[in-house]
Coordinates of N, CA, C and O in Angstrom, one line a residue:
M1 N 0.8 -1.2 0.0 CA 0.0 0.0 0.0 C 0.9 1.3 0.0 O 0.6 2.2 -0.7
V2 N 1.9 1.3 0.8 CA 2.8 2.4 0.9 C 3.5 2.6 -0.4 O 3.7 3.7 -0.9
Q3 N 3.9 1.4 -1.0 CA 4.7 1.5 -2.2 C 3.8 2.0 -3.4 O 4.2 2.7 -4.2
E4 N 2.5 1.7 -3.4 CA 1.5 2.2 -4.4 C 1.4 3.7 -4.3 O 1.4 4.4 -5.3
K5 N 1.4 4.2 -3.0 CA 1.2 5.7 -2.8 C 2.5 6.4 -3.3 O 2.4 7.4 -3.9
Q6 N 3.7 5.8 -3.1 CA 4.9 6.4 -3.5 C 5.0 6.3 -5.0 O 5.4 7.3 -5.7
S7 N 4.6 5.2 -5.6 CA 4.6 5.1 -7.1 C 3.6 6.2 -7.7 O 3.9 6.8 -8.7
D8 N 2.4 6.3 -7.1 CA 1.4 7.3 -7.6 C 2.0 8.7 -7.4 O 1.8 9.5 -8.3
R9 N 2.6 9.0 -6.3 CA 3.2 10.3 -6.0 C 4.3 10.6 -7.1 O 4.4 11.7 -7.6
Q10 N 5.1 9.6 -7.3 CA 6.2 9.7 -8.3 C 5.6 10.0 -9.7 O 6.1 10.9 -10.4
Q11 N 4.6 9.3 -10.1 CA 3.9 9.5 -11.4 C 3.4 10.9 -11.5 O 3.5 11.6 -12.5
R12 N 2.7 11.4 -10.5 CA 2.2 12.8 -10.5 C 3.3 13.8 -10.5 O 3.2 14.8 -11.2
L13 N 4.4 13.5 -9.8 CA 5.6 14.4 -9.9 C 6.2 14.5 -11.3 O 6.5 15.5 -11.8
D14 N 6.3 13.3 -11.9 CA 6.8 13.2 -13.3 C 5.9 14.0 -14.2 O 6.4 14.7 -15.1
N15 N 4.6 13.8 -14.1 CA 3.7 14.6 -15.0 C 3.8 16.1 -14.8 O 3.8 16.9 -15.7
F16 N 3.9 16.5 -13.5 CA 4.1 17.9 -13.2 C 5.4 18.4 -13.8 O 5.4 19.5 -14.4
L17 N 6.5 17.7 -13.7 CA 7.7 18.1 -14.2 C 7.7 18.3 -15.7 O 8.3 19.2 -16.3
Q18 N 7.0 17.3 -16.4 CA 6.8 17.4 -17.9 C 6.0 18.6 -18.2 O 6.4 19.3 -19.2
A19 N 5.0 18.9 -17.5 CA 4.2 20.1 -17.8 C 5.0 21.4 -17.6 O 4.9 22.3 -18.4
V20 N 5.8 21.5 -16.5 CA 6.6 22.6 -16.3 C 7.7 22.8 -17.4 O 7.9 23.9 -17.9
E21 N 8.2 21.7 -17.8 CA 9.2 21.7 -18.9 C 8.6 22.2 -20.2 O 9.2 23.0 -20.9
A22 N 7.4 21.7 -20.5 CA 6.7 22.2 -21.7 C 6.4 23.7 -21.6 O 6.5 24.4 -22.6
A23 N 6.0 24.1 -20.4 CA 5.6 25.6 -20.3 C 6.9 26.4 -20.4 O 6.8 27.5 -21.0
Q24 N 8.0 25.9 -19.9 CA 9.3 26.7 -20.0 C 9.7 26.7 -21.5 O 10.2 27.8 -22.0
K25 N 9.5 25.7 -22.3 CA 9.8 25.7 -23.7 C 8.9 26.7 -24.4 O 9.4 27.4 -25.3
V26 N 7.6 26.7 -24.1 CA 6.7 27.7 -24.7 C 7.3 29.1 -24.4 O 7.3 30.0 -25.3
Q27 N 7.6 29.4 -23.1 CA 8.1 30.7 -22.7 C 9.4 31.0 -23.5 O 9.5 32.1 -23.9
D28 N 10.3 30.1 -23.6 CA 11.5 30.3 -24.3 C 11.3 30.7 -25.8 O 11.9 31.6 -26.3
D29 N 10.3 30.0 -26.4 CA 10.0 30.3 -27.8 C 9.4 31.7 -27.9 O 9.7 32.4 -28.9
I30 N 8.6 32.0 -27.0 CA 8.0 33.4 -27.0 C 9.0 34.4 -26.8 O 9.0 35.5 -27.5
I31 N 10.0 34.2 -26.0 CA 11.1 35.1 -25.8 C 12.0 35.2 -27.0 O 12.4 36.3 -27.5
K32 N 12.2 34.0 -27.6 CA 13.1 34.0 -28.8 C 12.4 34.5 -30.0 O 13.0 35.3 -30.8
Y33 N 11.1 34.2 -30.3 CA 10.5 34.5 -31.5 C 9.5 35.7 -31.4 O 8.9 36.1 -32.3
G34 N 9.2 36.1 -30.2 CA 8.3 37.3 -30.0 C 6.9 36.9 -29.8 O 6.5 35.7 -29.7
L35 N 6.0 37.8 -29.7 CA 4.6 37.6 -29.5 C 3.9 36.8 -30.6 O 2.9 36.2 -30.4
E36 N 4.5 36.8 -31.8 CA 4.0 36.1 -32.9 C 3.9 34.6 -32.5 O 3.0 33.9 -32.9
A37 N 4.9 34.1 -31.8 CA 5.0 32.7 -31.4 C 3.8 32.4 -30.4 O 3.2 31.4 -30.5
A38 N 3.5 33.4 -29.6 CA 2.4 33.2 -28.6 C 1.1 33.1 -29.4 O 0.2 32.3 -29.1
H39 N 0.9 33.9 -30.4 CA -0.3 33.9 -31.2 C -0.4 32.5 -31.9 O -1.5 32.0 -32.0
L40 N 0.7 32.0 -32.4 CA 0.7 30.7 -33.1 C 0.3 29.6 -32.1 O -0.5 28.7 -32.5
Y41 N 0.8 29.6 -30.9 CA 0.4 28.7 -29.9 C -1.1 28.8 -29.6 O -1.8 27.8 -29.4
C42 N -1.6 30.0 -29.4 CA -3.0 30.2 -29.1 C -3.9 29.7 -30.2 O -5.0 29.2 -30.0
D43 N -3.5 30.0 -31.5 CA -4.3 29.6 -32.6 C -4.4 28.1 -32.7 O -5.4 27.6 -33.2
D44 N -3.4 27.4 -32.2 CA -3.4 25.9 -32.3 C -3.6 25.3 -30.9 O -3.1 24.2 -30.6
V45 N -4.3 25.9 -30.0 CA -4.5 25.4 -28.7 C -5.2 24.0 -28.6 O -4.9 23.2 -27.8
D46 N -6.0 23.8 -29.6 CA -6.7 22.5 -29.6 C -5.9 21.4 -30.5 O -6.3 20.3 -30.5
G47 N -4.8 21.9 -31.1 CA -4.1 20.9 -31.9 C -3.2 20.0 -31.0 O -3.3 20.0 -29.8
D48 N -2.4 19.3 -31.7 CA -1.5 18.3 -31.0 C -0.1 18.8 -30.8 O 0.8 18.0 -30.6
W49 N 0.1 20.1 -30.7 CA 1.4 20.7 -30.7 C 2.1 20.3 -29.4 O 3.3 20.1 -29.4
L50 N 1.4 20.1 -28.3 CA 2.0 19.7 -27.0 C 2.5 18.2 -27.1 O 3.7 17.9 -26.7
E51 N 1.7 17.3 -27.8 CA 2.2 15.9 -27.9 C 3.3 15.8 -28.9 O 4.2 14.9 -28.7
T52 N 3.4 16.6 -29.9 CA 4.5 16.5 -30.9 C 5.6 17.5 -30.6 O 6.4 17.7 -31.4
W53 N 5.6 18.1 -29.4 CA 6.6 19.1 -29.0 C 8.0 18.5 -29.2 O 8.3 17.5 -28.7
G54 N 8.8 19.3 -29.9 CA 10.2 18.9 -30.0 C 10.5 17.9 -31.1 O 11.7 17.5 -31.3
E55 N 9.5 17.3 -31.8 CA 9.7 16.3 -32.8 C 10.5 16.8 -33.9 O 11.3 16.1 -34.5
D56 N 10.3 18.1 -34.3 CA 11.0 18.7 -35.4 C 12.4 19.1 -35.0 O 13.2 19.6 -35.9
E57 N 12.7 19.0 -33.8 CA 14.1 19.4 -33.3 C 15.1 18.3 -33.4 O 16.3 18.5 -33.3
D58 N 14.6 17.1 -33.7 CA 15.5 15.9 -33.9 C 16.1 15.9 -35.3 O 15.8 15.0 -36.1
G59 N 17.0 16.8 -35.6 CA 17.7 16.8 -36.8 C 17.0 17.6 -37.9 O 17.6 18.0 -38.9
Q60 N 15.7 17.9 -37.8 CA 15.0 18.6 -38.8 C 14.7 20.0 -38.3 O 14.1 20.2 -37.2
Q61 N 15.1 21.0 -39.1 CA 14.9 22.4 -38.6 C 13.4 22.8 -38.9 O 12.8 22.4 -39.8
S62 N 12.9 23.7 -38.1 CA 11.6 24.3 -38.3 C 11.7 25.2 -39.4 O 12.7 25.7 -39.8
F63 N 10.5 25.6 -39.9 CA 10.4 26.5 -41.0 C 11.0 27.9 -40.6 O 11.7 28.5 -41.4
V64 N 10.7 28.3 -39.4 CA 11.2 29.6 -38.9 C 12.8 29.6 -38.9 O 13.4 30.5 -39.4
E65 N 13.3 28.5 -38.5 CA 14.8 28.4 -38.5 C 15.4 28.4 -39.9 O 16.4 29.0 -40.2
L66 N 14.7 27.6 -40.8 CA 15.2 27.6 -42.2 C 15.1 29.0 -42.8 O 16.0 29.4 -43.5
V67 N 14.0 29.7 -42.6 CA 13.8 31.0 -43.2 C 14.9 32.0 -42.5 O 15.5 32.8 -43.2
T68 N 15.1 31.9 -41.2 CA 16.1 32.7 -40.6 C 17.5 32.5 -41.2 O 18.2 33.4 -41.4
N69 N 17.8 31.2 -41.4 CA 19.1 30.9 -42.0 C 19.2 31.5 -43.4 O 20.2 32.0 -43.8
F70 N 18.1 31.4 -44.2 CA 18.0 32.0 -45.5 C 18.2 33.5 -45.4 O 19.0 34.0 -46.2
L71 N 17.6 34.1 -44.5 CA 17.7 35.6 -44.4 C 19.1 36.0 -44.0 O 19.5 37.1 -44.3
Q72 N 19.8 35.1 -43.3 CA 21.2 35.4 -43.0 C 22.2 35.2 -44.1 O 23.3 35.6 -44.0
S73 N 21.7 34.6 -45.2 CA 22.6 34.2 -46.3 C 23.0 35.4 -47.1 O 22.4 36.5 -47.0
D74 N 23.8 35.1 -48.1 CA 24.2 36.1 -49.1 C 23.4 36.1 -50.3 O 23.7 36.8 -51.3
D75 N 22.3 35.4 -50.3 CA 21.3 35.4 -51.4 C 20.9 36.8 -51.7 O 20.6 37.6 -50.8
L76 N 20.8 37.2 -53.0 CA 20.4 38.6 -53.3 C 19.0 38.9 -52.7 O 18.8 40.1 -52.3
V77 N 18.1 38.0 -52.8 CA 16.7 38.3 -52.2 C 16.8 38.5 -50.7 O 16.2 39.4 -50.2
A78 N 17.6 37.7 -50.0 CA 17.8 37.8 -48.6 C 18.4 39.2 -48.2 O 18.0 39.8 -47.3
V79 N 19.4 39.6 -49.0 CA 20.1 40.9 -48.8 C 19.1 42.0 -49.0 O 19.0 42.9 -48.1
R80 N 18.2 41.9 -50.0 CA 17.3 43.0 -50.3 C 16.2 43.0 -49.1 O 15.8 44.1 -48.7
V81 N 15.8 41.8 -48.6 CA 14.8 41.8 -47.5 C 15.4 42.4 -46.3 O 14.8 43.2 -45.6
R82 N 16.7 42.0 -46.0 CA 17.3 42.6 -44.8 C 17.4 44.1 -44.9 O 17.2 44.9 -43.9
K83 N 17.8 44.6 -46.1 CA 17.9 46.0 -46.3 C 16.5 46.7 -46.1 O 16.4 47.8 -45.5
Q84 N 15.5 46.1 -46.6 CA 14.1 46.6 -46.5 C 13.6 46.6 -45.1 O 13.0 47.6 -44.7
L85 N 13.9 45.6 -44.3 CA 13.4 45.4 -43.0 C 14.5 45.5 -41.9 O 14.6 44.8 -41.0
K86 N 15.4 46.5 -42.1 CA 16.6 46.6 -41.3 C 16.3 46.8 -39.8 O 17.1 46.5 -39.0
D87 N 15.1 47.2 -39.5 CA 14.8 47.5 -38.0 C 14.2 46.3 -37.3 O 13.9 46.3 -36.1
K88 N 13.9 45.2 -38.1 CA 13.2 44.0 -37.5 C 14.3 42.9 -37.3 O 15.2 42.7 -38.1
S89 N 14.1 42.1 -36.3 CA 14.9 40.9 -36.1 C 14.6 39.9 -37.2 O 13.4 39.8 -37.7
L90 N 15.6 39.1 -37.6 CA 15.4 38.0 -38.6 C 14.3 37.0 -38.1 O 13.5 36.5 -38.9
Q91 N 14.4 36.7 -36.8 CA 13.4 35.7 -36.3 C 12.0 36.2 -36.4 O 11.1 35.5 -36.8
K92 N 11.8 37.5 -36.1 CA 10.5 38.1 -36.2 C 10.0 38.1 -37.6 O 8.8 37.8 -37.9
I93 N 10.9 38.4 -38.6 CA 10.5 38.4 -40.0 C 10.1 37.0 -40.4 O 9.1 36.8 -41.1
A94 N 10.9 36.0 -40.0 CA 10.6 34.6 -40.3 C 9.2 34.2 -39.8 O 8.5 33.5 -40.4
V95 N 8.9 34.6 -38.5 CA 7.6 34.2 -37.9 C 6.5 34.8 -38.7 O 5.5 34.2 -39.0
E96 N 6.7 36.1 -39.1 CA 5.6 36.8 -39.8 C 5.4 36.2 -41.2 O 4.3 36.0 -41.7
L97 N 6.5 35.8 -41.8 CA 6.4 35.1 -43.2 C 5.8 33.8 -43.1 O 5.0 33.4 -43.9
E98 N 6.1 33.0 -42.0 CA 5.4 31.7 -41.8 C 3.9 31.9 -41.6 O 3.1 31.2 -42.2
R99 N 3.5 32.9 -40.9 CA 2.1 33.2 -40.7 C 1.4 33.5 -42.0 O 0.3 33.1 -42.3
C100 N 2.1 34.3 -42.8 CA 1.6 34.7 -44.1 C 1.3 33.5 -45.0 O 0.3 33.4 -45.6
L101 N 2.2 32.5 -45.0 CA 2.1 31.3 -45.8 C 1.0 30.4 -45.3 O 0.4 29.7 -46.0
S102 N 0.8 30.4 -44.0 CA -0.1 29.5 -43.4 C -1.5 30.0 -43.5 O -2.5 29.2 -43.4
L103 N -1.7 31.3 -43.7 CA -3.1 31.8 -43.8 C -3.8 31.5 -45.1 O -5.0 31.4 -45.1
S104 N -3.1 31.3 -46.2 CA -3.8 31.0 -47.4 C -2.9 30.2 -48.3 O -1.7 30.2 -48.3
K105 N -3.6 29.5 -49.2 CA -2.9 28.7 -50.3 C -2.9 29.4 -51.6 O -2.2 29.0 -52.5
E106 N -3.7 30.4 -51.7 CA -3.8 31.2 -52.9 C -2.5 32.1 -53.1 O -2.1 32.8 -52.2
E107 N -1.9 32.0 -54.3 CA -0.6 32.6 -54.5 C -0.8 34.2 -54.4 O 0.1 34.8 -53.8
E108 N -1.9 34.7 -55.0 CA -2.1 36.2 -54.9 C -2.2 36.7 -53.5 O -1.6 37.7 -53.1
E109 N -2.9 35.9 -52.6 CA -3.0 36.3 -51.2 C -1.7 36.2 -50.5 O -1.4 37.0 -49.6
R110 N -0.9 35.1 -50.9 CA 0.4 35.0 -50.2 C 1.3 36.1 -50.6 O 2.0 36.7 -49.8
I111 N 1.3 36.5 -51.9 CA 2.1 37.6 -52.4 C 1.7 38.9 -51.6 O 2.6 39.6 -51.2
F112 N 0.4 39.1 -51.5 CA 0.0 40.3 -50.8 C 0.4 40.3 -49.3 O 0.9 41.3 -48.8
G113 N 0.4 39.1 -48.7 CA 0.8 38.9 -47.3 C 2.3 39.2 -47.2 O 2.7 39.9 -46.2
V114 N 3.1 38.7 -48.1 CA 4.6 38.9 -48.0 C 4.9 40.4 -48.3 O 5.7 41.0 -47.6
K115 N 4.1 41.0 -49.2 CA 4.3 42.4 -49.5 C 4.0 43.2 -48.2 O 4.7 44.2 -47.9
K116 N 2.9 42.8 -47.5 CA 2.5 43.5 -46.3 C 3.6 43.4 -45.3 O 3.9 44.4 -44.6
V117 N 4.3 42.3 -45.2 CA 5.4 42.1 -44.2 C 6.5 43.0 -44.6 O 7.1 43.7 -43.8
L118 N 6.8 43.1 -45.9 CA 7.9 43.9 -46.4 C 7.6 45.4 -46.2 O 8.5 46.2 -46.1
V119 N 6.4 45.8 -46.3 CA 6.0 47.2 -46.1 C 6.0 47.6 -44.7 O 5.9 48.8 -44.3
G120 N 6.1 46.6 -43.8 CA 6.1 46.9 -42.4 C 6.9 48.1 -41.9 O 6.6 48.7 -40.9
S121 N 8.0 48.3 -42.6 CA 8.9 49.4 -42.1 C 8.8 50.6 -43.0 O 9.6 51.6 -42.9
V122 N 7.9 50.6 -44.0 CA 7.8 51.7 -45.0 C 6.5 52.5 -44.7 O 5.5 51.8 -44.6
T123 N 6.5 53.8 -44.7 CA 5.3 54.5 -44.6 C 4.7 54.7 -45.9 O 5.3 54.5 -47.0
V124 N 3.4 55.0 -45.9 CA 2.6 55.0 -47.2 C 3.2 56.1 -48.1 O 3.3 55.8 -49.3
A125 N 3.7 57.2 -47.6 CA 4.2 58.2 -48.5 C 5.5 57.7 -49.2 O 5.8 58.2 -50.3
E126 N 6.2 56.8 -48.7 CA 7.4 56.3 -49.3 C 7.2 55.3 -50.4 O 8.1 55.0 -51.1
I127 N 6.0 54.8 -50.6 CA 5.7 53.8 -51.6 C 5.3 54.4 -52.9 O 5.2 53.7 -53.9
N128 N 5.3 55.7 -53.0 CA 4.9 56.3 -54.3 C 6.0 56.1 -55.3 O 7.2 56.2 -55.0
R129 N 5.6 55.9 -56.6 CA 6.6 55.8 -57.7 C 7.3 57.1 -57.9 O 6.7 58.2 -57.8
G130 N 8.5 57.0 -58.3 CA 9.2 58.3 -58.7 C 10.0 58.9 -57.6 O 10.8 59.8 -57.8
T131 N 9.9 58.4 -56.3 CA 10.7 58.9 -55.3 C 12.1 58.3 -55.5 O 12.3 57.2 -55.9
S132 N 13.1 59.1 -55.2 CA 14.4 58.7 -55.6 C 15.0 57.5 -54.8 O 15.3 56.5 -55.4
D133 N 15.3 57.7 -53.5 CA 16.0 56.6 -52.8 C 15.1 55.7 -52.1 O 15.6 54.8 -51.4
K134 N 13.8 55.8 -52.2 CA 12.9 54.9 -51.6 C 12.5 53.8 -52.5 O 12.5 54.0 -53.7
I135 N 12.1 52.7 -52.0 CA 11.6 51.6 -52.8 C 10.2 51.9 -53.3 O 9.4 52.4 -52.6
D136 N 10.0 51.6 -54.6 CA 8.7 51.9 -55.2 C 7.8 50.7 -55.1 O 8.3 49.6 -54.8
E137 N 6.6 50.9 -55.5 CA 5.6 49.8 -55.3 C 5.9 48.6 -56.2 O 5.7 47.4 -55.8
I138 N 6.4 48.9 -57.4 CA 6.7 47.8 -58.4 C 7.9 47.0 -57.9 O 7.9 45.7 -57.9
E139 N 8.9 47.6 -57.4 CA 10.1 46.9 -56.8 C 9.6 46.1 -55.6 O 10.1 45.0 -55.4
L140 N 8.7 46.6 -54.8 CA 8.3 45.9 -53.6 C 7.5 44.7 -54.0 O 7.7 43.6 -53.4
L141 N 6.7 44.8 -55.0 CA 5.9 43.6 -55.5 C 6.9 42.6 -56.1 O 6.7 41.4 -55.8
E142 N 7.9 43.0 -56.8 CA 8.8 42.1 -57.4 C 9.6 41.3 -56.3 O 9.8 40.1 -56.3
L143 N 10.0 42.1 -55.3 CA 10.7 41.5 -54.1 C 9.8 40.5 -53.4 O 10.2 39.4 -53.0
A144 N 8.5 40.9 -53.2 CA 7.6 39.9 -52.6 C 7.4 38.7 -53.4 O 7.4 37.6 -52.8
E145 N 7.3 38.8 -54.7 CA 7.2 37.6 -55.5 C 8.5 36.7 -55.5 O 8.4 35.5 -55.4
E146 N 9.6 37.3 -55.5 CA 10.9 36.6 -55.5 C 11.1 35.9 -54.1 O 11.5 34.8 -54.0
L147 N 10.7 36.6 -53.0 CA 10.8 36.1 -51.7 C 9.8 34.9 -51.5 O 10.2 33.9 -51.0
L148 N 8.6 35.1 -52.1 CA 7.6 34.0 -52.0 C 8.2 32.7 -52.7 O 8.0 31.6 -52.2
D149 N 8.8 32.9 -53.9 CA 9.4 31.8 -54.6 C 10.4 31.1 -53.7 O 10.5 29.9 -53.6
K150 N 11.3 31.9 -53.0 CA 12.3 31.3 -52.1 C 11.6 30.6 -51.0 O 12.1 29.5 -50.6
L151 N 10.6 31.1 -50.4 CA 9.9 30.5 -49.3 C 9.2 29.2 -49.7 O 9.3 28.2 -48.9
V152 N 8.6 29.2 -50.9 CA 8.0 27.9 -51.4 C 9.1 26.9 -51.6 O 8.9 25.7 -51.2
E153 N 10.3 27.3 -52.1 CA 11.4 26.4 -52.2 C 11.8 25.8 -50.9 O 12.1 24.6 -50.7
I154 N 11.9 26.7 -49.9 CA 12.3 26.2 -48.5 C 11.2 25.3 -48.0 O 11.6 24.2 -47.4
L155 N 10.0 25.6 -48.2 CA 8.9 24.7 -47.7 C 9.0 23.3 -48.4 O 8.7 22.3 -47.8
S156 N 9.3 23.3 -49.7 CA 9.4 22.0 -50.4 C 10.6 21.1 -49.9 O 10.5 19.9 -50.0
K157 N 11.6 21.7 -49.3 CA 12.7 21.0 -48.8 C 12.5 20.4 -47.4 O 13.2 19.6 -46.9
Q158 N 11.4 20.9 -46.7 CA 11.1 20.6 -45.4 C 10.6 19.2 -45.2 O 9.9 18.6 -46.0

């Protein structure tokens, strides 16, 4: 009887420690990736993310990590994106791009979403054609299309 109580107590302690460990991982991700990560967790609260926690960490990188690595590269598109969004962290950009791709499967909507991420640091007055050192709307659309192509390529490798 005493041994059963100790075994039950140990099982509850193990479950508690697993829950604390999972909560700490969520907190670490929110600190690392920002509030966008919290929104992703909340959006998938009924999903199986807790049960599959850490499965993509066993040798396979997450989409956010792959995009962050791409954005750190010397690829011309990555360089242009970094220049455009110089005030944002690469992880935050990657999280925003992941969210854009997950919202729709329609290419036009995805391009619009990527363009919206790219415009994040540009005021409306700066998007007018003909301004000298500012990016114009056509350049922005071309960059969004090129970036979307790169993101789809990254997704296909995952």
